[in-house]
C-alpha atoms as a printed R data frame, in Angstrom:
    type eleno elety resid chain resno       x       y       z
1   ATOM     1    CA   PHE     A     1  38.134  -1.023 -25.517
2   ATOM     2    CA   ASP     A     2  39.585  -1.588 -21.941
3   ATOM     3    CA   ALA     A     3  39.372   1.645 -20.995
4   ATOM     4    CA   GLN     A     4  35.750   2.014 -22.053
5   ATOM     5    CA   LEU     A     5  35.200  -1.331 -19.967
6   ATOM     6    CA   ALA     A     6  37.263  -0.140 -16.662
7   ATOM     7    CA   ARG     A     7  35.039   3.356 -17.038
8   ATOM     8    CA   TYR     A     8  31.502   1.140 -17.440
9   ATOM     9    CA   ASN     A     9  32.741  -1.281 -14.824
10  ATOM    10    CA   THR     A    10  33.814   1.416 -12.132
11  ATOM    11    CA   LEU     A    11  30.595   3.437 -12.652
12  ATOM    12    CA   GLY     A    12  28.457   0.259 -12.160
13  ATOM    13    CA   THR     A    13  29.972  -0.696  -9.384
14  ATOM    14    CA   TYR     A    14  29.758   2.584  -7.572
15  ATOM    15    CA   CYS     A    15  26.056   3.016  -8.347
16  ATOM    16    CA   ILE     A    16  25.730  -0.927  -6.959
17  ATOM    17    CA   LEU     A    17  27.473   0.312  -3.821
18  ATOM    18    CA   THR     A    18  25.598   3.547  -3.650
19  ATOM    19    CA   GLY     A    19  22.069   1.463  -4.143
20  ATOM    20    CA   ASN     A    20  21.384   3.082  -7.606
21  ATOM    21    CA   ILE     A    21  20.660  -0.119  -9.245
22  ATOM    22    CA   SER     A    22  18.752   1.675 -11.981
23  ATOM    23    CA   GLN     A    23  21.432   3.513 -13.098
24  ATOM    24    CA   ALA     A    24  24.432   0.335 -12.295
25  ATOM    25    CA   TYR     A    25  21.819  -1.322 -14.997
26  ATOM    26    CA   GLU     A    26  22.494   1.746 -17.623
27  ATOM    27    CA   HIS     A    27  26.154   1.016 -17.031
28  ATOM    28    CA   TYR     A    28  26.116  -2.690 -17.331
29  ATOM    29    CA   ARG     A    29  23.732  -2.871 -20.250
30  ATOM    30    CA   GLN     A    30  26.213  -0.267 -22.325
31  ATOM    31    CA   ALA     A    31  29.571  -2.633 -21.064
32  ATOM    32    CA   VAL     A    32  27.703  -5.721 -22.752
33  ATOM    33    CA   GLN     A    33  26.950  -3.977 -26.067
34  ATOM    34    CA   LEU     A    34  30.319  -2.716 -26.167
35  ATOM    35    CA   TRP     A    35  31.495  -6.726 -25.675
36  ATOM    36    CA   LYS     A    36  29.000  -7.657 -28.369
37  ATOM    37    CA   SER     A    37  30.385  -4.953 -30.973
38  ATOM    38    CA   SER     A    38  33.785  -7.381 -30.810
39  ATOM    39    CA   PRO     A    39  32.976 -11.055 -31.005
40  ATOM    40    CA   VAL     A    40  36.489 -11.738 -31.759
41  ATOM    41    CA   LEU     A    41  37.242 -10.459 -27.932
42  ATOM    42    CA   ILE     A    42  34.319 -12.608 -26.360
43  ATOM    43    CA   ALA     A    43  35.711 -15.604 -27.856
44  ATOM    44    CA   GLU     A    44  39.595 -14.674 -26.622
45  ATOM    45    CA   ARG     A    45  38.073 -13.289 -23.455
46  ATOM    46    CA   SER     A    46  35.250 -15.209 -22.507
47  ATOM    47    CA   SER     A    47  35.594 -15.339 -18.672
48  ATOM    48    CA   GLN     A    48  35.794 -11.550 -18.667
49  ATOM    49    CA   TYR     A    49  32.798 -11.029 -20.416
50  ATOM    50    CA   ARG     A    50  31.194 -13.564 -17.917
51  ATOM    51    CA   ARG     A    51  31.581 -11.438 -15.247
52  ATOM    52    CA   TYR     A    52  30.116  -8.368 -16.939
53  ATOM    53    CA   LEU     A    53  27.358 -10.476 -17.723
54  ATOM    54    CA   LEU     A    54  26.640 -11.743 -14.236
55  ATOM    55    CA   ASN     A    55  26.901  -7.788 -13.168
56  ATOM    56    CA   TYR     A    56  24.578  -6.795 -15.831
57  ATOM    57    CA   LEU     A    57  22.297 -10.168 -14.680
58  ATOM    58    CA   ASN     A    58  22.096  -9.039 -11.097
59  ATOM    59    CA   CYS     A    59  20.764  -5.632 -12.008
60  ATOM    60    CA   LEU     A    60  17.872  -7.248 -13.568
61  ATOM    61    CA   LEU     A    61  16.670  -9.259 -10.302
62  ATOM    62    CA   ASP     A    62  14.035  -6.570  -9.695
63  ATOM    63    CA   SER     A    63  13.181  -6.016 -13.476
64  ATOM    64    CA   PRO     A    64  10.085  -6.910 -15.427
65  ATOM    65    CA   ASN     A    65  11.262  -7.167 -18.815
66  ATOM    66    CA   GLU     A    66  11.712 -11.195 -18.594
67  ATOM    67    CA   LYS     A    67  12.703 -11.298 -21.988
68  ATOM    68    CA   GLU     A    68  16.081  -9.377 -21.404
69  ATOM    69    CA   PHE     A    69  16.569 -11.497 -18.298
70  ATOM    70    CA   THR     A    70  16.704 -14.487 -20.050
71  ATOM    71    CA   ALA     A    71  18.317 -13.170 -23.252
72  ATOM    72    CA   VAL     A    72  20.849 -12.880 -20.786
73  ATOM    73    CA   ILE     A    73  20.859 -16.046 -18.993
74  ATOM    74    CA   ASN     A    74  21.088 -17.946 -22.388
75  ATOM    75    CA   ASP     A    75  24.064 -15.679 -23.203
76  ATOM    76    CA   ILE     A    76  26.204 -16.841 -20.224
77  ATOM    77    CA   LYS     A    77  25.130 -20.414 -20.620
78  ATOM    78    CA   THR     A    78  26.236 -20.703 -24.402
79  ATOM    79    CA   LEU     A    79  29.712 -19.078 -23.621
80  ATOM    80    CA   PRO     A    80  32.556 -21.666 -23.857
81  ATOM    81    CA   ALA     A    81  32.859 -23.932 -20.804
82  ATOM    82    CA   SER     A    82  35.483 -24.902 -18.872
83  ATOM    83    CA   PHE     A    83  36.400 -27.145 -15.802
84  ATOM    84    CA   SER     A    84  37.730 -24.150 -13.696
85  ATOM    85    CA   GLU     A    85  36.500 -22.814 -10.076
86  ATOM    86    CA   PRO     A    86  35.333 -20.040 -11.668
87  ATOM    87    CA   GLU     A    87  33.149 -21.874 -14.241
88  ATOM    88    CA   ASN     A    88  31.549 -23.988 -11.042
89  ATOM    89    CA   THR     A    89  30.878 -20.445  -9.059
90  ATOM    90    CA   THR     A    90  29.374 -19.430 -12.232
91  ATOM    91    CA   ARG     A    91  26.793 -22.129 -12.563
92  ATOM    92    CA   ALA     A    92  25.836 -22.072  -9.233
93  ATOM    93    CA   THR     A    93  25.441 -18.404  -9.559
94  ATOM    94    CA   ILE     A    94  23.412 -18.675 -12.401
95  ATOM    95    CA   TRP     A    95  21.135 -21.053 -10.498
96  ATOM    96    CA   ASN     A    96  20.930 -18.978  -7.504
97  ATOM    97    CA   ILE     A    97  19.908 -15.841  -9.694
98  ATOM    98    CA   GLU     A    98  17.380 -17.540 -11.839
99  ATOM    99    CA   LEU     A    99  15.129 -18.856  -8.625
100 ATOM   100    CA   LEU     A   100  15.737 -15.525  -7.548
101 ATOM   101    CA   TYR     A   101  14.164 -13.940 -10.308
102 ATOM   102    CA   HIS     A   102  11.449 -16.100 -10.624
103 ATOM   103    CA   LEU     A   103  10.541 -16.063  -6.925
104 ATOM   104    CA   ASN     A   104  10.894 -12.290  -7.100
105 ATOM   105    CA   HIS     A   105   8.143 -12.432  -9.646
106 ATOM   106    CA   GLY     A   106   5.666 -14.811  -7.769
107 ATOM   107    CA   HIS     A   107   6.971 -17.506 -11.128
108 ATOM   108    CA   LEU     A   108   6.482 -20.639  -9.481
109 ATOM   109    CA   ARG     A   109   6.257 -22.910 -12.526
110 ATOM   110    CA   LYS     A   110   9.053 -21.200 -14.042
111 ATOM   111    CA   GLY     A   111  10.806 -21.618 -10.741
112 ATOM   112    CA   ALA     A   112  10.317 -25.340 -10.985
113 ATOM   113    CA   LEU     A   113  11.780 -25.601 -14.519
114 ATOM   114    CA   VAL     A   114  15.093 -24.407 -12.602
115 ATOM   115    CA   ILE     A   115  14.555 -26.484  -9.590
116 ATOM   116    CA   ALA     A   116  14.387 -29.522 -11.592
117 ATOM   117    CA   GLU     A   117  17.628 -28.205 -13.449
118 ATOM   118    CA   ILE     A   118  19.240 -27.801 -10.362
119 ATOM   119    CA   GLU     A   119  18.284 -31.426  -9.306
120 ATOM   120    CA   GLN     A   120  19.539 -33.306 -12.399
121 ATOM   121    CA   ASN     A   121  22.735 -31.740 -12.260
122 ATOM   122    CA   ILE     A   122  23.437 -30.654  -9.331
123 ATOM   123    CA   LEU     A   123  25.777 -34.088  -7.867
124 ATOM   124    CA   ARG     A   124  27.531 -33.617 -10.940
125 ATOM   125    CA   TYR     A   125  29.345 -30.023  -9.774
126 ATOM   126    CA   ALA     A   126  28.398 -29.743  -5.727
127 ATOM   127    CA   ARG     A   127  31.768 -30.892  -5.036
128 ATOM   128    CA   ASN     A   128  33.347 -27.944  -6.864
129 ATOM   129    CA   PHE     A   129  31.092 -25.052  -5.860
130 ATOM   130    CA   PRO     A   130  32.079 -22.649  -3.183
131 ATOM   131    CA   ARG     A   131  30.522 -23.934   0.297
132 ATOM   132    CA   VAL     A   132  28.693 -20.599   0.556
133 ATOM   133    CA   ALA     A   133  27.113 -20.575  -2.908
134 ATOM   134    CA   LEU     A   134  26.186 -23.757  -1.934
135 ATOM   135    CA   MET     A   135  24.517 -23.343   1.094
136 ATOM   136    CA   THR     A   136  22.542 -20.473  -0.300
137 ATOM   137    CA   LEU     A   137  21.341 -22.547  -3.443
138 ATOM   138    CA   HIS     A   138  20.143 -24.658  -0.728
139 ATOM   139    CA   TYR     A   139  18.564 -22.242   1.264
140 ATOM   140    CA   ASN     A   140  16.724 -21.057  -2.136
141 ATOM   141    CA   CYS     A   141  15.631 -24.127  -3.079
142 ATOM   142    CA   THR     A   142  14.192 -24.947   0.399
143 ATOM   143    CA   VAL     A   143  12.639 -21.149  -0.075
144 ATOM   144    CA   PHE     A   144  10.781 -22.022  -3.301
145 ATOM   145    CA   TYR     A   145   9.481 -25.465  -1.956
146 ATOM   146    CA   PHE     A   146   8.115 -23.738   1.134
147 ATOM   147    CA   LEU     A   147   6.222 -21.443  -0.624
148 ATOM   148    CA   SER     A   148   5.303 -24.064  -3.052
149 ATOM   149    CA   GLY     A   149   3.160 -25.861  -0.311
150 ATOM   150    CA   ASN     A   150   5.807 -28.357  -0.675
151 ATOM   151    CA   TYR     A   151   6.730 -29.497   2.950
152 ATOM   152    CA   ARG     A   152   8.154 -32.493   2.670
153 ATOM   153    CA   LYS     A   153  10.620 -31.335   0.044
154 ATOM   154    CA   THR     A   154  11.264 -27.975   2.061
155 ATOM   155    CA   LEU     A   155  12.313 -30.576   4.890
156 ATOM   156    CA   ASP     A   156  14.702 -32.167   2.474
157 ATOM   157    CA   TYR     A   157  16.461 -29.213   1.939
158 ATOM   158    CA   ILE     A   158  16.232 -28.221   5.386
159 ATOM   159    CA   ASN     A   159  18.300 -31.045   6.350
160 ATOM   160    CA   LEU     A   160  20.838 -30.214   3.873
161 ATOM   161    CA   LEU     A   161  21.479 -26.952   5.676
162 ATOM   162    CA   LEU     A   162  21.378 -28.123   9.132
163 ATOM   163    CA   ASN     A   163  24.096 -30.857   8.221
164 ATOM   164    CA   GLU     A   164  26.310 -28.428   6.418
165 ATOM   165    CA   ARG     A   165  29.800 -28.701   8.479
166 ATOM   166    CA   HIS     A   166  30.689 -25.277   7.613
167 ATOM   167    CA   GLY     A   167  27.362 -23.547   9.161
168 ATOM   168    CA   GLU     A   168  29.406 -20.282  10.471
169 ATOM   169    CA   LEU     A   169  29.679 -19.038   6.960
170 ATOM   170    CA   LYS     A   170  25.824 -18.802   6.685
171 ATOM   171    CA   ARG     A   171  24.991 -18.822  10.268
172 ATOM   172    CA   ASP     A   172  21.747 -16.945  10.074
173 ATOM   173    CA   LEU     A   173  20.631 -19.338   7.353
174 ATOM   174    CA   GLN     A   174  21.146 -22.461   9.268
175 ATOM   175    CA   GLU     A   175  19.753 -21.213  12.198
176 ATOM   176    CA   PHE     A   176  16.674 -19.782  10.498
177 ATOM   177    CA   ALA     A   177  16.428 -23.555   9.126
178 ATOM   178    CA   HIS     A   178  15.788 -25.219  12.524
179 ATOM   179    CA   VAL     A   179  12.522 -22.915  12.691
180 ATOM   180    CA   LEU     A   180  11.478 -23.243   9.222
181 ATOM   181    CA   GLY     A   181  11.974 -26.975  10.032
182 ATOM   182    CA   ILE     A   182   9.200 -27.000  12.830
183 ATOM   183    CA   VAL     A   183   6.641 -24.987  10.705
184 ATOM   184    CA   ALA     A   184   7.075 -27.775   7.997
185 ATOM   185    CA   HIS     A   185   6.180 -30.378  10.507
186 ATOM   186    CA   TYR     A   186   3.624 -28.645  11.869
187 ATOM   187    CA   GLU     A   187   2.213 -28.862   8.307
188 ATOM   188    CA   LEU     A   188   2.623 -32.346   8.106
189 ATOM   189    CA   CYS     A   189   0.928 -32.405  11.451
190 ATOM   190    CA   ASN     A   190   4.213 -34.112  12.747
191 ATOM   191    CA   VAL     A   191   2.876 -33.292  16.279
192 ATOM   192    CA   ASP     A   192   4.554 -36.167  18.072
193 ATOM   193    CA   ILE     A   193   7.659 -35.005  17.496
194 ATOM   194    CA   LEU     A   194   7.033 -31.144  17.742
195 ATOM   195    CA   ASP     A   195   7.826 -30.826  21.400
196 ATOM   196    CA   ASN     A   196  11.045 -32.035  21.678
197 ATOM   197    CA   MET     A   197  11.822 -30.295  18.338
198 ATOM   198    CA   ILE     A   198  10.620 -26.768  19.839
199 ATOM   199    CA   ARG     A   199  13.055 -27.770  23.185
200 ATOM   200    CA   SER     A   200  16.118 -28.727  21.066
201 ATOM   201    CA   THR     A   201  15.656 -26.157  18.566
202 ATOM   202    CA   LYS     A   202  15.746 -23.371  21.884
203 ATOM   203    CA   ARG     A   203  18.697 -25.211  23.181
204 ATOM   204    CA   PHE     A   204  20.390 -24.792  20.106
205 ATOM   205    CA   LEU     A   205  19.810 -21.018  19.729
206 ATOM   206    CA   LYS     A   206  20.653 -20.551  23.176
207 ATOM   207    CA   GLN     A   207  24.004 -22.461  22.440
208 ATOM   208    CA   ARG     A   208  24.953 -19.933  19.517
209 ATOM   209    CA   GLU     A   209  23.994 -16.955  21.876
210 ATOM   210    CA   THR     A   210  21.818 -15.758  18.874
211 ATOM   211    CA   GLN     A   211  19.495 -13.032  20.011
212 ATOM   212    CA   ARG     A   212  17.322 -12.913  16.860
213 ATOM   213    CA   VAL     A   213  13.808 -12.306  17.797
214 ATOM   214    CA   LEU     A   214  12.082 -13.938  14.465
215 ATOM   215    CA   GLU     A   215  12.723 -17.484  15.788
216 ATOM   216    CA   TYR     A   216  11.885 -17.123  19.325
217 ATOM   217    CA   ILE     A   217   8.047 -15.700  18.226
218 ATOM   218    CA   VAL     A   218   7.852 -18.940  15.377
219 ATOM   219    CA   LEU     A   219   8.663 -21.304  18.293
220 ATOM   220    CA   LYS     A   220   6.132 -19.653  21.091
221 ATOM   221    CA   THR     A   221   3.442 -19.555  18.590
222 ATOM   222    CA   ILE     A   222   3.922 -23.185  16.873
223 ATOM   223    CA   GLN     A   223   3.850 -24.451  20.491
224 ATOM   224    CA   SER     A   224   0.590 -21.974  21.328
225 ATOM   225    CA   LEU     A   225  -0.604 -23.723  18.226
226 ATOM   226    CA   LEU     A   226  -0.058 -27.282  19.739
227 ATOM   227    CA   SER     A   227  -2.274 -26.129  22.539
228 ATOM   228    CA   SER     A   228  -5.025 -24.450  20.435
229 ATOM   229    CA   ALA     A   229  -8.363 -25.849  21.599
230 ATOM   230    CA   ASP     A   230 -10.493 -24.684  18.721
231 ATOM   231    CA   LYS     A   231 -10.570 -23.187  15.364
232 ATOM   232    CA   ASP     A   232 -11.344 -19.428  16.626
233 ATOM   233    CA   SER     A   233  -8.210 -19.606  19.276
234 ATOM   234    CA   THR     A   234  -6.016 -20.992  16.173
235 ATOM   235    CA   ARG     A   235  -7.204 -17.712  14.562
236 ATOM   236    CA   ARG     A   236  -6.594 -15.116  17.297
237 ATOM   237    CA   ILE     A   237  -2.824 -17.155  17.559
238 ATOM   238    CA   PHE     A   238  -2.107 -16.564  13.853
239 ATOM   239    CA   ARG     A   239  -3.666 -12.775  14.068
240 ATOM   240    CA   ALA     A   240  -0.697 -12.085  16.761
241 ATOM   241    CA   LEU     A   241   1.527 -13.815  14.458
242 ATOM   242    CA   TYR     A   242   0.803 -11.368  11.799
243 ATOM   243    CA   ALA     A   243   1.248  -8.522  13.822
244 ATOM   244    CA   ASP     A   244   4.512  -9.785  15.534
245 ATOM   245    CA   LEU     A   245   6.296 -10.445  11.786
246 ATOM   246    CA   VAL     A   246   4.661  -7.201  10.563
247 ATOM   247    CA   ALA     A   247   6.179  -5.115  13.038
248 ATOM   248    CA   LEU     A   248   9.370  -6.887  12.965
249 ATOM   249    CA   LEU     A   249   9.328  -6.050   9.192
250 ATOM   250    CA   HIS     A   250   8.921  -2.288   9.972
251 ATOM   251    CA   GLU     A   251  11.325  -2.106  12.655
252 ATOM   252    CA   ALA     A   252  14.091  -2.928  10.568
253 ATOM   253    CA   PRO     A   253  13.174  -1.640   7.191
254 ATOM   254    CA   ASP     A   254  16.881  -1.680   5.893
255 ATOM   255    CA   GLN     A   255  17.579  -4.997   7.625
256 ATOM   256    CA   GLU     A   256  16.448  -8.084   5.691
257 ATOM   257    CA   LEU     A   257  15.893 -11.082   7.914
258 ATOM   258    CA   PRO     A   258  15.954 -14.398   6.616
259 ATOM   259    CA   GLY     A   259  12.893 -16.279   6.598
260 ATOM   260    CA   LEU     A   260  10.750 -13.394   7.258
261 ATOM   261    CA   PRO     A   261   8.748 -12.622   3.932
262 ATOM   262    CA   GLU     A   262   8.171 -16.259   3.858
263 ATOM   263    CA   LEU     A   263   6.588 -16.578   6.861
264 ATOM   264    CA   LEU     A   264   4.268 -13.449   6.547
265 ATOM   265    CA   PHE     A   265   3.023 -15.165   3.101
266 ATOM   266    CA   TRP     A   266   2.428 -18.249   5.550
267 ATOM   267    CA   THR     A   267   0.666 -16.678   8.125
268 ATOM   268    CA   LYS     A   268  -1.168 -14.485   5.481
269 ATOM   269    CA   SER     A   269  -2.679 -17.795   3.765
270 ATOM   270    CA   LYS     A   270  -3.481 -19.034   7.356
271 ATOM   271    CA   LEU     A   271  -5.876 -16.274   7.679
272 ATOM   272    CA   LEU     A   272  -7.331 -15.935   4.147
273 ATOM   273    CA   GLN     A   273  -7.601 -19.826   4.468
274 ATOM   274    CA   GLU     A   274  -5.813 -20.185   1.329
275 ATOM   275    CA   SER     A   275  -2.725 -22.618   0.182
276 ATOM   276    CA   ILE     A   276   0.484 -20.480   0.895
277 ATOM   277    CA   HIS     A   277   1.419 -21.459  -3.035
278 ATOM   278    CA   GLU     A   278  -1.928 -18.808  -4.237
279 ATOM   279    CA   VAL     A   279  -1.252 -16.496  -1.733
280 ATOM   280    CA   PHE     A   280   2.337 -16.121  -2.822
281 ATOM   281    CA   THR     A   281   1.808 -16.255  -6.365
282 ATOM   282    CA   THR     A   282  -1.224 -13.678  -6.563
283 ATOM   283    CA   THR     A   283   0.705 -11.276  -4.405
284 ATOM   284    CA   MET     A   284   3.598 -11.040  -5.967
285 ATOM   285    CA   GLN     A   285   2.268 -10.766  -9.347
286 ATOM   286    CA   THR     A   286   0.359  -7.828  -8.281
287 ATOM   287    CA   ALA     A   287   2.546  -5.997  -6.378
288 ATOM   288    CA   ARG     A   288   4.520  -4.744  -9.662
289 ATOM   289    CA   GLY     A   289   7.444  -3.952  -7.724
290 ATOM   290    CA   GLN     A   290   6.534  -2.882  -4.825
291 ATOM   291    CA   SER     A   291   8.585  -3.846  -1.459
292 ATOM   292    CA   TYR     A   292   7.443  -6.241   1.450
293 ATOM   293    CA   HIS     A   293   6.889  -3.232   3.728
294 ATOM   294    CA   GLU     A   294   4.412  -1.912   1.029
295 ATOM   295    CA   MET     A   295   3.193  -5.843   0.738
296 ATOM   296    CA   PHE     A   296   2.658  -6.016   4.215
297 ATOM   297    CA   PRO     A   297   1.208  -3.218   5.663
298 ATOM   298    CA   PRO     A   298   0.908  -2.708   9.817
299 ATOM   299    CA   ASP     A   299  -3.057  -3.271   9.260
300 ATOM   300    CA   ILE     A   300  -4.472  -6.428   7.856
301 ATOM   301    CA   THR     A   301  -7.953  -5.321   8.860
302 ATOM   302    CA   SER     A   302  -8.758  -3.954   5.289
303 ATOM   303    CA   THR     A   303  -7.520  -7.343   4.040
304 ATOM   304    CA   THR     A   304  -9.390  -9.404   6.315
305 ATOM   305    CA   GLN     A   305 -12.610  -7.534   5.568
306 ATOM   306    CA   ARG     A   306 -12.591  -8.557   1.955
307 ATOM   307    CA   HIS     A   307 -12.604 -12.215   3.032
308 ATOM   308    CA   LYS     A   308 -14.903 -12.571   6.015
309 ATOM   309    CA   LYS     A   309 -16.860 -14.740   4.694
310 ATOM   310    CA   ARG     A   310 -13.817 -17.640   4.733
311 ATOM   311    CA   LEU     A   311 -12.184 -16.208   8.146
């Protein structure tokens, strides 16, 4: 039994490291089936079984088979619980994976159920969560509320990220939180504070010696929007922002910049004059496994032509 498990785990790990997720899925699926053939061992070694389930779950993040994903989630949640740190780590991991799964498939309503569970229970467990897991959870909640168009709740979670004392653990998330906060304040029409926020954010990024172009593009855009005189100039600003963001996306196909997909959905919603909630849900549910590079081609002309009456 252990030899077979070791074989599946080794092959699964190798496939993940080489980017072959579909094959890794097969190895971990076989490992879980092996476990289920020995219920006594599951009871005796539940922590070890849980690790295999988590690996299996990670391989299902992009799978359209929600029934299988939910079944694995339920298997993990019904395993015997303990008060050890690994169990707390597992709880944070499960919440993060559930949120990511529903975001990956444009299921904001189902994501809202996960958010409700998190917000109901987080105070009981957060103290024992690893800092990286907690910051990742706060970031995923931030993304969820931003894509839902709930900018007040977005700011609540951004403040949690910015107040994190161990910011070096997830430096890129904390840096982008400053910029996403400015976008949220813009949406809430908090114009009076935006000038000072932009200046302070530029100072913050300069002190951190951050060279990421994304943040500076967004800051420059918000400054331009604040001085925009009419709808035509505002539309031109958003078109220029879209072009810049798409260029960033396609310049670094192997590098995922935190916040870039969310900003693309936001900008696209402005161009189409639809809610970000509607644009995100429609795009993700019709994409059917497409990458962001396929969702956001360099030229938006074909998209805007279909909506020209509203632009």
